[in-house]
Tab-separated table of N, CA and C in Angstrom:
chain	number	residue	atom	x	y	z
A	1	UNK	N	134.111	157.656	226.967
A	1	UNK	CA	133.901	158.675	225.971
A	1	UNK	C	135.215	159.408	225.648
A	2	UNK	N	135.996	159.671	226.693
A	2	UNK	CA	137.268	160.356	226.494
A	2	UNK	C	138.220	159.535	225.633
A	3	UNK	N	138.235	158.223	225.861
A	3	UNK	CA	139.114	157.353	225.077
A	3	UNK	C	138.728	157.384	223.612
A	4	UNK	N	137.449	157.400	223.337
A	4	UNK	CA	136.975	157.452	221.957
A	4	UNK	C	137.412	158.769	221.305
A	5	UNK	N	137.301	159.864	222.027
A	5	UNK	CA	137.704	161.170	221.500
A	5	UNK	C	139.206	161.194	221.206
A	6	UNK	N	140.008	160.626	222.087
A	6	UNK	CA	141.456	160.570	221.882
A	6	UNK	C	141.783	159.728	220.659
A	7	UNK	N	141.136	158.584	220.512
A	7	UNK	CA	141.372	157.712	219.359
A	7	UNK	C	141.000	158.433	218.064
A	8	UNK	N	139.872	159.101	218.055
A	8	UNK	CA	139.442	159.840	216.860
A	8	UNK	C	140.434	160.957	216.547
A	9	UNK	N	140.869	161.702	217.563
A	9	UNK	CA	141.836	162.772	217.374
A	9	UNK	C	143.150	162.235	216.810
A	10	UNK	N	143.624	161.138	217.346
A	10	UNK	CA	144.875	160.534	216.868
A	10	UNK	C	144.734	160.034	215.431
A	11	UNK	N	143.544	159.676	215.053
A	11	UNK	CA	143.308	159.179	213.705
A	11	UNK	C	143.273	160.309	212.684
A	12	UNK	N	142.686	161.448	213.048
A	12	UNK	CA	142.551	162.517	212.068
A	12	UNK	C	143.715	163.513	212.058
A	13	UNK	N	144.518	163.588	213.094
A	13	UNK	CA	145.635	164.533	213.119
A	13	UNK	C	146.595	164.356	211.946
A	14	UNK	N	146.984	163.135	211.579
A	14	UNK	CA	147.885	163.008	210.437
A	14	UNK	C	147.321	163.590	209.147
A	15	UNK	N	146.017	163.579	208.998
A	15	UNK	CA	145.391	164.138	207.809
A	15	UNK	C	145.657	165.634	207.722
A	16	UNK	N	145.761	166.298	208.850
A	16	UNK	CA	145.994	167.729	208.883
A	16	UNK	C	147.472	168.091	208.905
A	17	UNK	N	148.353	167.123	208.753
A	17	UNK	CA	149.774	167.404	208.632
A	17	UNK	C	150.523	167.511	209.938
A	18	UNK	N	149.954	167.050	211.032
A	18	UNK	CA	150.638	167.140	212.314
A	18	UNK	C	151.444	165.895	212.635
A	19	UNK	N	151.472	164.950	211.742
A	19	UNK	CA	152.195	163.708	212.015
A	19	UNK	C	153.696	163.931	211.864
A	20	UNK	N	154.455	163.101	212.509
A	20	UNK	CA	155.897	163.185	212.395
A	20	UNK	C	156.345	162.530	211.105
A	21	UNK	N	157.481	162.942	210.631
A	21	UNK	CA	158.081	162.350	209.450
A	21	UNK	C	158.654	160.989	209.816
A	22	UNK	N	158.651	160.079	208.859
A	22	UNK	CA	159.249	158.760	209.104
A	22	UNK	C	160.750	158.875	209.322
A	23	UNK	N	161.318	160.012	208.931
A	23	UNK	CA	162.756	160.206	209.058
A	23	UNK	C	163.159	160.814	210.398
A	24	UNK	N	162.199	161.254	211.195
A	24	UNK	CA	162.502	161.885	212.478
A	24	UNK	C	163.240	160.955	213.440
A	25	UNK	N	163.145	159.659	213.218
A	25	UNK	CA	163.837	158.714	214.096
A	25	UNK	C	165.354	158.923	214.067
A	26	UNK	N	165.868	159.523	212.992
A	26	UNK	CA	167.311	159.745	212.888
A	26	UNK	C	167.785	160.959	213.682
A	27	UNK	N	166.869	161.816	214.058
A	27	UNK	CA	167.232	163.063	214.724
A	27	UNK	C	167.977	162.850	216.038
A	28	UNK	N	167.608	161.842	216.785
A	28	UNK	CA	168.205	161.638	218.104
A	28	UNK	C	169.276	160.553	218.149
A	29	UNK	N	169.664	160.028	217.000
A	29	UNK	CA	170.716	159.005	216.981
A	29	UNK	C	172.080	159.663	217.136
A	30	UNK	N	172.931	159.051	217.952
A	30	UNK	CA	174.264	159.600	218.208
A	30	UNK	C	175.131	159.660	216.954
A	31	UNK	N	174.982	158.703	216.055
A	31	UNK	CA	175.846	158.626	214.880
A	31	UNK	C	175.204	159.261	213.643
A	32	UNK	N	174.254	160.177	213.876
A	32	UNK	CA	173.602	160.907	212.791
A	32	UNK	C	173.643	162.393	213.121
A	33	UNK	N	174.142	163.169	212.183
A	33	UNK	CA	174.076	164.624	212.315
A	33	UNK	C	172.760	165.081	211.706
A	34	UNK	N	172.161	166.089	212.296
A	34	UNK	CA	170.882	166.554	211.755
A	34	UNK	C	170.775	168.067	211.833
A	35	UNK	N	170.031	168.608	210.878
A	35	UNK	CA	169.673	170.019	210.867
A	35	UNK	C	168.177	170.066	210.596
A	36	UNK	N	167.426	170.624	211.524
A	36	UNK	CA	165.973	170.724	211.393
A	36	UNK	C	165.616	172.206	211.470
A	37	UNK	N	165.000	172.722	210.419
A	37	UNK	CA	164.580	174.117	210.390
A	37	UNK	C	163.067	174.123	210.218
A	38	UNK	N	162.370	174.644	211.200
A	38	UNK	CA	160.912	174.670	211.177
A	38	UNK	C	160.388	176.003	210.652
A	39	UNK	N	159.094	176.061	210.425
A	39	UNK	CA	158.429	177.207	209.804
A	39	UNK	C	158.742	178.522	210.514
A	40	UNK	N	158.785	178.523	211.834
A	40	UNK	CA	159.061	179.754	212.569
A	40	UNK	C	160.404	180.360	212.203
A	41	UNK	N	161.427	179.537	212.112
A	41	UNK	CA	162.757	180.028	211.752
A	41	UNK	C	162.798	180.452	210.289
A	42	UNK	N	162.128	179.707	209.433
A	42	UNK	CA	162.082	180.060	208.012
A	42	UNK	C	161.412	181.422	207.846
A	43	UNK	N	160.315	181.644	208.564
A	43	UNK	CA	159.621	182.931	208.502
A	43	UNK	C	160.515	184.063	209.005
A	44	UNK	N	161.259	183.806	210.074
A	44	UNK	CA	162.150	184.819	210.631
A	44	UNK	C	163.237	185.196	209.630
A	45	UNK	N	163.858	184.204	209.014
A	45	UNK	CA	164.907	184.457	208.021
A	45	UNK	C	164.316	185.167	206.808
A	46	UNK	N	163.099	184.795	206.407
A	46	UNK	CA	162.447	185.437	205.264
A	46	UNK	C	162.226	186.921	205.512
A	47	UNK	N	161.915	187.304	206.739
A	47	UNK	CA	161.702	188.718	207.060
A	47	UNK	C	162.977	189.523	206.887
A	48	UNK	N	164.123	188.919	207.244
A	48	UNK	CA	165.400	189.610	207.048
A	48	UNK	C	165.686	189.777	205.562
A	49	UNK	N	165.324	188.792	204.766
A	49	UNK	CA	165.531	188.866	203.320
A	49	UNK	C	164.693	189.947	202.671
A	50	UNK	N	163.497	190.156	203.202
A	50	UNK	CA	162.617	191.198	202.663
A	50	UNK	C	163.238	192.578	202.834
A	51	UNK	N	164.051	192.750	203.865
A	51	UNK	CA	164.679	194.041	204.138
A	51	UNK	C	165.914	194.278	203.269
A	52	UNK	N	166.384	193.247	202.606
A	52	UNK	CA	167.606	193.346	201.813
A	52	UNK	C	167.321	193.949	200.438
A	53	UNK	N	168.305	194.669	199.912
A	53	UNK	CA	168.201	195.209	198.560
A	53	UNK	C	168.773	194.246	197.533
A	54	UNK	N	169.403	193.170	197.980
A	54	UNK	CA	170.025	192.191	197.100
A	54	UNK	C	168.942	191.338	196.422
A	55	UNK	N	168.899	191.364	195.086
A	55	UNK	CA	167.867	190.635	194.323
A	55	UNK	C	167.974	189.133	194.549
A	56	UNK	N	169.215	188.606	194.613
A	56	UNK	CA	169.396	187.165	194.848
A	56	UNK	C	168.868	186.760	196.218
A	57	UNK	N	169.128	187.592	197.232
A	57	UNK	CA	168.648	187.290	198.582
A	57	UNK	C	167.128	187.325	198.624
A	58	UNK	N	166.522	188.283	197.945
A	58	UNK	CA	165.064	188.373	197.917
A	58	UNK	C	164.457	187.177	197.195
A	59	UNK	N	165.089	186.746	196.114
A	59	UNK	CA	164.590	185.583	195.381
A	59	UNK	C	164.693	184.327	196.243
A	60	UNK	N	165.794	184.193	196.963
A	60	UNK	CA	165.951	183.060	197.865
A	60	UNK	C	164.863	183.084	198.937
A	61	UNK	N	164.567	184.263	199.460
A	61	UNK	CA	163.547	184.379	200.508
A	61	UNK	C	162.156	184.046	199.982
A	62	UNK	N	161.895	184.345	198.704
A	62	UNK	CA	160.614	183.967	198.104
A	62	UNK	C	160.456	182.454	198.101
A	63	UNK	N	161.531	181.753	197.762
A	63	UNK	CA	161.495	180.291	197.774
A	63	UNK	C	161.325	179.803	199.208
A	64	UNK	N	162.098	180.356	200.121
A	64	UNK	CA	162.068	179.919	201.519
A	64	UNK	C	160.719	180.196	202.168
A	65	UNK	N	160.043	181.266	201.779
A	65	UNK	CA	158.780	181.608	202.426
A	65	UNK	C	157.704	180.553	202.200
A	66	UNK	N	157.819	179.758	201.159
A	66	UNK	CA	156.849	178.703	200.898
A	66	UNK	C	157.134	177.415	201.649
A	67	UNK	N	158.285	177.339	202.299
A	67	UNK	CA	158.666	176.104	202.985
A	67	UNK	C	158.021	175.985	204.358
A	68	UNK	N	157.658	174.760	204.723
A	68	UNK	CA	157.157	174.478	206.074
A	68	UNK	C	158.299	173.991	206.951
A	69	UNK	N	159.149	173.138	206.397
A	69	UNK	CA	160.319	172.703	207.157
A	69	UNK	C	161.381	172.131	206.239
A	70	UNK	N	162.579	172.117	206.784
A	70	UNK	CA	163.750	171.552	206.113
A	70	UNK	C	164.371	170.572	207.097
A	71	UNK	N	164.627	169.365	206.633
A	71	UNK	CA	165.264	168.367	207.488
A	71	UNK	C	166.434	167.754	206.723
A	72	UNK	N	167.585	167.742	207.380
A	72	UNK	CA	168.785	167.168	206.796
A	72	UNK	C	169.358	166.178	207.803
A	73	UNK	N	169.609	164.961	207.351
A	73	UNK	CA	170.212	163.922	208.188
A	73	UNK	C	171.456	163.405	207.475
A	74	UNK	N	172.574	163.291	208.226
A	74	UNK	CA	173.850	162.869	207.658
A	74	UNK	C	174.476	161.807	208.545
A	75	UNK	N	175.094	160.813	207.919
A	75	UNK	CA	175.785	159.801	208.713
A	75	UNK	C	176.976	159.233	207.951
A	76	UNK	N	177.919	158.730	208.716
A	76	UNK	CA	179.050	157.991	208.160
A	76	UNK	C	178.958	156.520	208.545
A	77	UNK	N	177.973	156.192	209.359
A	77	UNK	CA	177.784	154.836	209.864
A	77	UNK	C	177.119	153.956	208.803
A	78	UNK	N	177.767	152.865	208.427
A	78	UNK	CA	177.264	151.997	207.356
A	78	UNK	C	175.912	151.374	207.692
A	79	UNK	N	175.701	150.981	208.951
A	79	UNK	CA	174.426	150.357	209.302
A	79	UNK	C	173.294	151.376	209.285
A	80	UNK	N	173.569	152.612	209.715
A	80	UNK	CA	172.546	153.661	209.664
A	80	UNK	C	172.268	154.029	208.204
A	81	UNK	N	173.311	154.063	207.388
A	81	UNK	CA	173.130	154.339	205.961
A	81	UNK	C	172.205	153.314	205.322
A	82	UNK	N	172.425	152.045	205.657
A	82	UNK	CA	171.573	150.974	205.127
A	82	UNK	C	170.137	151.145	205.614
A	83	UNK	N	169.970	151.536	206.880
A	83	UNK	CA	168.632	151.766	207.426
A	83	UNK	C	167.967	152.956	206.738
A	84	UNK	N	168.729	154.008	206.483
A	84	UNK	CA	168.174	155.168	205.781
A	84	UNK	C	167.692	154.765	204.390
A	85	UNK	N	168.509	153.985	203.698
A	85	UNK	CA	168.133	153.544	202.357
A	85	UNK	C	166.846	152.719	202.401
A	86	UNK	N	166.754	151.830	203.367
A	86	UNK	CA	165.558	151.006	203.530
A	86	UNK	C	164.340	151.861	203.857
A	87	UNK	N	164.512	152.829	204.746
A	87	UNK	CA	163.414	153.715	205.135
A	87	UNK	C	162.950	154.549	203.946
A	88	UNK	N	163.893	155.057	203.158
A	88	UNK	CA	163.538	155.841	201.972
A	88	UNK	C	162.746	154.977	200.995
A	89	UNK	N	163.199	153.748	200.767
A	89	UNK	CA	162.487	152.852	199.844
A	89	UNK	C	161.062	152.576	200.319
A	90	UNK	N	160.895	152.317	201.614
A	90	UNK	CA	159.553	152.089	202.165
A	90	UNK	C	158.700	153.342	202.035
A	91	UNK	N	159.282	154.488	202.324
A	91	UNK	CA	158.557	155.744	202.240
A	91	UNK	C	158.097	156.015	200.806
A	92	UNK	N	158.973	155.742	199.847
A	92	UNK	CA	158.616	155.977	198.453
A	92	UNK	C	157.442	155.107	198.014
A	93	UNK	N	157.356	153.893	198.552
A	93	UNK	CA	156.248	152.998	198.209
A	93	UNK	C	154.930	153.496	198.789
A	94	UNK	N	154.973	154.106	199.970
A	94	UNK	CA	153.740	154.519	200.635
A	94	UNK	C	153.340	155.965	200.328
A	95	UNK	N	154.241	156.751	199.781
A	95	UNK	CA	153.937	158.153	199.484
A	95	UNK	C	153.673	158.311	197.989
A	96	UNK	N	153.334	159.490	197.603
A	96	UNK	CA	153.058	159.760	196.193
A	96	UNK	C	154.229	160.503	195.550
A	97	UNK	N	155.423	160.233	196.011
A	97	UNK	CA	156.609	160.873	195.444
A	97	UNK	C	156.996	160.191	194.135
A	98	UNK	N	157.428	161.009	193.187
A	98	UNK	CA	157.914	160.511	191.904
A	98	UNK	C	159.373	160.912	191.761
A	99	UNK	N	160.145	160.095	191.079
A	99	UNK	CA	161.541	160.448	190.853
A	99	UNK	C	161.615	161.611	189.875
A	100	UNK	N	162.335	162.650	190.276
A	100	UNK	CA	162.543	163.816	189.426
A	100	UNK	C	163.797	163.620	188.585
A	101	UNK	N	164.861	163.187	189.236
A	101	UNK	CA	166.117	162.941	188.516
A	101	UNK	C	167.062	162.143	189.397
A	102	UNK	N	168.097	161.595	188.767
A	102	UNK	CA	169.158	160.927	189.514
A	102	UNK	C	170.483	161.206	188.818
A	103	UNK	N	171.514	161.291	189.632
A	103	UNK	CA	172.860	161.546	189.155
A	103	UNK	C	173.767	160.490	189.768
A	104	UNK	N	174.588	159.850	188.935
A	104	UNK	CA	175.537	158.860	189.423
A	104	UNK	C	176.927	159.274	188.961
A	105	UNK	N	177.859	159.328	189.900
A	105	UNK	CA	179.243	159.633	189.597
A	105	UNK	C	180.101	158.679	190.409
A	106	UNK	N	180.680	157.711	189.731
A	106	UNK	CA	181.421	156.629	190.370
A	106	UNK	C	180.493	155.910	191.347
A	107	UNK	N	180.814	155.920	192.636
A	107	UNK	CA	179.975	155.216	193.618
A	107	UNK	C	178.896	156.100	194.237
A	108	UNK	N	178.915	157.383	193.926
A	108	UNK	CA	177.971	158.313	194.536
A	108	UNK	C	176.676	158.346	193.724
A	109	UNK	N	175.569	158.181	194.423
A	109	UNK	CA	174.241	158.255	193.812
A	109	UNK	C	173.457	159.374	194.472
A	110	UNK	N	172.883	160.241	193.652
A	110	UNK	CA	172.042	161.319	194.141
A	110	UNK	C	170.686	161.161	193.464
A	111	UNK	N	169.638	161.049	194.274
A	111	UNK	CA	168.293	160.884	193.726
A	111	UNK	C	167.387	161.957	194.300
A	112	UNK	N	166.568	162.540	193.411
A	112	UNK	CA	165.615	163.572	193.791
A	112	UNK	C	164.210	163.044	193.528
A	113	UNK	N	163.337	163.228	194.517
A	113	UNK	CA	161.944	162.813	194.397
A	113	UNK	C	161.057	163.998	194.755
A	114	UNK	N	159.887	164.073	194.123
A	114	UNK	CA	158.958	165.164	194.401
A	114	UNK	C	157.532	164.638	194.507
A	115	UNK	N	156.729	165.399	195.231
A	115	UNK	CA	155.290	165.144	195.323
A	115	UNK	C	154.595	166.365	194.741
A	116	UNK	N	153.657	166.129	193.813
A	116	UNK	CA	152.956	167.229	193.165
A	116	UNK	C	152.326	168.171	194.178
A	117	UNK	N	152.345	169.446	193.822
A	117	UNK	CA	151.741	170.463	194.666
A	117	UNK	C	150.384	170.872	194.147
A	118	UNK	N	149.885	171.970	194.668
A	118	UNK	CA	148.546	172.432	194.312
A	118	UNK	C	148.519	173.174	192.977
A	119	UNK	N	149.677	173.625	192.503
A	119	UNK	CA	149.752	174.361	191.238
A	119	UNK	C	150.740	173.667	190.307
A	120	UNK	N	150.625	173.978	189.024
A	120	UNK	CA	151.577	173.454	188.052
A	120	UNK	C	152.972	173.990	188.391
A	121	UNK	N	153.978	173.183	188.246
A	121	UNK	CA	155.372	173.534	188.532
A	121	UNK	C	155.651	173.763	190.015
A	122	UNK	N	154.715	173.372	190.879
A	122	UNK	CA	154.912	173.451	192.326
A	122	UNK	C	154.868	172.032	192.884
A	123	UNK	N	155.674	171.793	193.908
A	123	UNK	CA	155.645	170.511	194.599
A	123	UNK	C	155.436	170.762	196.084
A	124	UNK	N	154.852	169.775	196.753
A	124	UNK	CA	154.628	169.919	198.187
A	124	UNK	C	155.742	169.263	198.997
A	125	UNK	N	156.556	168.460	198.319
A	125	UNK	CA	157.682	167.820	199.001
A	125	UNK	C	158.793	167.563	197.998
A	126	UNK	N	160.019	167.810	198.439
A	126	UNK	CA	161.210	167.515	197.660
A	126	UNK	C	162.121	166.693	198.561
A	127	UNK	N	162.467	165.506	198.117
A	127	UNK	CA	163.309	164.603	198.896
A	127	UNK	C	164.569	164.313	198.094
A	128	UNK	N	165.722	164.487	198.723
A	128	UNK	CA	166.993	164.173	198.085
A	128	UNK	C	167.703	163.132	198.939
A	129	UNK	N	168.189	162.087	198.288
A	129	UNK	CA	168.907	161.029	198.992
A	129	UNK	C	170.246	160.816	198.297
A	130	UNK	N	171.331	161.007	199.045
A	130	UNK	CA	172.683	160.855	198.522
A	130	UNK	C	173.340	159.688	199.237
A	131	UNK	N	173.828	158.719	198.473
A	131	UNK	CA	174.495	157.556	199.072
A	131	UNK	C	175.801	157.274	198.342
A	132	UNK	N	176.665	156.524	199.011
A	132	UNK	CA	177.931	156.118	198.412
A	132	UNK	C	178.994	157.190	198.423
A	133	UNK	N	178.913	158.119	199.359
A	133	UNK	CA	179.876	159.214	199.400
A	133	UNK	C	181.288	158.751	199.761
A	134	UNK	N	181.422	157.547	200.272
A	134	UNK	CA	182.740	156.998	200.607
A	134	UNK	C	183.484	157.882	201.594
A	135	UNK	N	182.767	158.257	202.655
A	135	UNK	CA	183.338	159.038	203.755
A	135	UNK	C	183.953	160.360	203.312
A	136	UNK	N	183.177	161.162	202.616
A	136	UNK	CA	183.596	162.497	202.214
A	136	UNK	C	183.702	163.353	203.463
A	137	UNK	N	184.829	164.041	203.618
A	137	UNK	CA	185.056	164.844	204.815
A	137	UNK	C	184.423	166.216	204.655
A	138	UNK	N	183.735	166.670	205.721
A	138	UNK	CA	183.136	168.003	205.705
A	138	UNK	C	183.617	168.792	206.917
A	139	UNK	N	183.722	170.073	206.735
A	139	UNK	CA	184.067	170.953	207.848
A	139	UNK	C	185.459	170.726	208.402
A	140	UNK	N	185.738	171.471	209.462
A	140	UNK	CA	187.051	171.401	210.110
A	140	UNK	C	187.099	170.361	211.216
A	141	UNK	N	185.993	169.674	211.451
A	141	UNK	CA	185.909	168.733	212.564
A	141	UNK	C	186.289	167.316	212.176
A	142	UNK	N	186.671	167.106	210.919
A	142	UNK	CA	187.046	165.768	210.476
A	142	UNK	C	185.859	164.836	210.329
A	143	UNK	N	184.665	165.382	210.309
A	143	UNK	CA	183.451	164.563	210.154
A	143	UNK	C	183.383	164.054	208.722
A	144	UNK	N	183.086	162.790	208.569
A	144	UNK	CA	182.983	162.186	207.246
A	144	UNK	C	181.560	161.720	207.017
A	145	UNK	N	181.131	161.784	205.771
A	145	UNK	CA	179.778	161.397	205.425
A	145	UNK	C	179.761	160.241	204.444
A	146	UNK	N	178.759	159.414	204.583
A	146	UNK	CA	178.512	158.355	203.610
A	146	UNK	C	177.141	158.551	202.973
A	147	UNK	N	176.187	159.035	203.770
A	147	UNK	CA	174.808	159.190	203.314
A	147	UNK	C	174.231	160.503	203.825
A	148	UNK	N	173.454	161.151	202.950
A	148	UNK	CA	172.774	162.390	203.312
A	148	UNK	C	171.330	162.284	202.827
A	149	UNK	N	170.407	162.667	203.693
A	149	UNK	CA	168.985	162.664	203.390
A	149	UNK	C	168.458	164.072	203.647
A	150	UNK	N	167.828	164.671	202.632
A	150	UNK	CA	167.291	166.030	202.753
A	150	UNK	C	165.809	165.991	202.397
A	151	UNK	N	164.985	166.559	203.265
A	151	UNK	CA	163.546	166.632	203.022
A	151	UNK	C	163.088	168.080	203.165
A	152	UNK	N	162.448	168.595	202.108
A	152	UNK	CA	161.848	169.922	202.129
A	152	UNK	C	160.353	169.747	201.934
A	153	UNK	N	159.550	170.387	202.774
A	153	UNK	CA	158.104	170.326	202.590
A	153	UNK	C	157.544	171.742	202.592
A	154	UNK	N	156.440	171.895	201.904
A	154	UNK	CA	155.787	173.191	201.805
A	154	UNK	C	155.275	173.403	200.409
A	155	UNK	N	155.246	174.649	199.970
A	155	UNK	CA	154.858	175.002	198.610
A	155	UNK	C	156.137	175.421	197.898
A	156	UNK	N	156.699	174.507	197.120
A	156	UNK	CA	158.012	174.711	196.508
A	156	UNK	C	157.823	174.933	195.015
A	157	UNK	N	158.218	176.117	194.541
A	157	UNK	CA	158.114	176.463	193.126
A	157	UNK	C	159.378	175.969	192.421
A	158	UNK	N	159.230	174.955	191.563
A	158	UNK	CA	160.389	174.381	190.883
A	158	UNK	C	161.071	175.384	189.956
A	159	UNK	N	160.323	176.339	189.421
A	159	UNK	CA	160.934	177.366	188.568
A	159	UNK	C	161.898	178.234	189.371
A	160	UNK	N	161.510	178.572	190.600
A	160	UNK	CA	162.382	179.399	191.438
A	160	UNK	C	163.591	178.601	191.913
A	161	UNK	N	163.370	177.316	192.220
A	161	UNK	CA	164.501	176.452	192.592
A	161	UNK	C	165.475	176.396	191.425
A	162	UNK	N	164.957	176.262	190.213
A	162	UNK	CA	165.794	176.220	189.013
A	162	UNK	C	166.581	177.493	188.821
A	163	UNK	N	165.951	178.622	189.062
A	163	UNK	CA	166.627	179.904	188.938
A	163	UNK	C	167.762	180.014	189.947
A	164	UNK	N	167.502	179.578	191.173
A	164	UNK	CA	168.547	179.636	192.201
A	164	UNK	C	169.705	178.704	191.878
A	165	UNK	N	169.398	177.479	191.449
A	165	UNK	CA	170.485	176.527	191.174
A	165	UNK	C	171.327	176.982	189.989
A	166	UNK	N	170.712	177.696	189.042
A	166	UNK	CA	171.491	178.169	187.895
A	166	UNK	C	172.503	179.234	188.315
A	167	UNK	N	172.257	179.916	189.445
A	167	UNK	CA	173.172	180.943	189.945
A	167	UNK	C	174.260	180.358	190.844
A	168	UNK	N	174.091	179.085	191.219
A	168	UNK	CA	175.077	178.445	192.083
A	168	UNK	C	176.110	177.734	191.230
A	169	UNK	N	177.225	177.427	191.833
A	169	UNK	CA	178.296	176.724	191.140
A	169	UNK	C	178.064	175.220	191.271
A	170	UNK	N	177.056	174.715	190.535
A	170	UNK	CA	176.710	173.300	190.590
A	170	UNK	C	177.128	172.626	189.301
A	171	UNK	N	177.301	171.297	189.348
A	171	UNK	CA	177.597	170.585	188.110
A	171	UNK	C	176.523	170.858	187.063
A	172	UNK	N	176.896	170.880	185.810
A	172	UNK	CA	175.951	171.222	184.741
A	172	UNK	C	174.777	170.260	184.683
A	173	UNK	N	174.967	169.002	185.063
A	173	UNK	CA	173.873	168.030	185.040
A	173	UNK	C	172.751	168.439	185.983
A	174	UNK	N	173.074	169.028	187.129
A	174	UNK	CA	172.048	169.466	188.067
A	174	UNK	C	171.290	170.664	187.521
A	175	UNK	N	171.982	171.578	186.857
A	175	UNK	CA	171.295	172.718	186.274
A	175	UNK	C	170.373	172.291	185.150
A	176	UNK	N	170.757	171.253	184.374
A	176	UNK	CA	169.892	170.757	183.315
A	176	UNK	C	168.569	170.245	183.875
A	177	UNK	N	168.602	169.672	185.062
A	177	UNK	CA	167.385	169.123	185.661
A	177	UNK	C	166.379	170.210	185.949
A	178	UNK	N	166.845	171.402	186.199
A	178	UNK	CA	165.924	172.490	186.501
A	178	UNK	C	165.426	173.191	185.248
A	179	UNK	N	165.873	172.706	184.082
A	179	UNK	CA	165.401	173.293	182.830
A	179	UNK	C	166.209	174.515	182.408
A	180	UNK	N	167.343	174.769	183.029
A	180	UNK	CA	168.161	175.949	182.701
A	180	UNK	C	169.268	175.580	181.749
């Protein structure tokens, strides 16, 4: 009886959102840098933003308060980059993500995918995949990147994302995607 209960529990847990992301396998790889921000930390940062008088900080916190988690994976390893690309392609086939936009500049490709949310102009997932960076150096540590994978999940208001990106120093093509 216990085995049956465990099997049933394991079957229904993913329906409630407790399953791991297909991208979590990159978190523990030596040749992959990762940043994982979970709901608890997002809520904590949002509380600090609520105390601020800065309108931009408050607007950012409104966007952040709808997030469940943020996952960023980065690598300079060509074989891991190829695996990430393959994993993203498989994930796109099995999920309900649609391409929002893509930007190509020389060898660099940036693709944005979204999954519809519960309200108009809201998405439940935003996935960004950047490839072909040709070992772009970041930080003072001499770390170079070839591929970056970013996953945001939660209740994401695309209008607020658009407002924030219009205030950042981003290429004009990215601001056009947000309707600004």
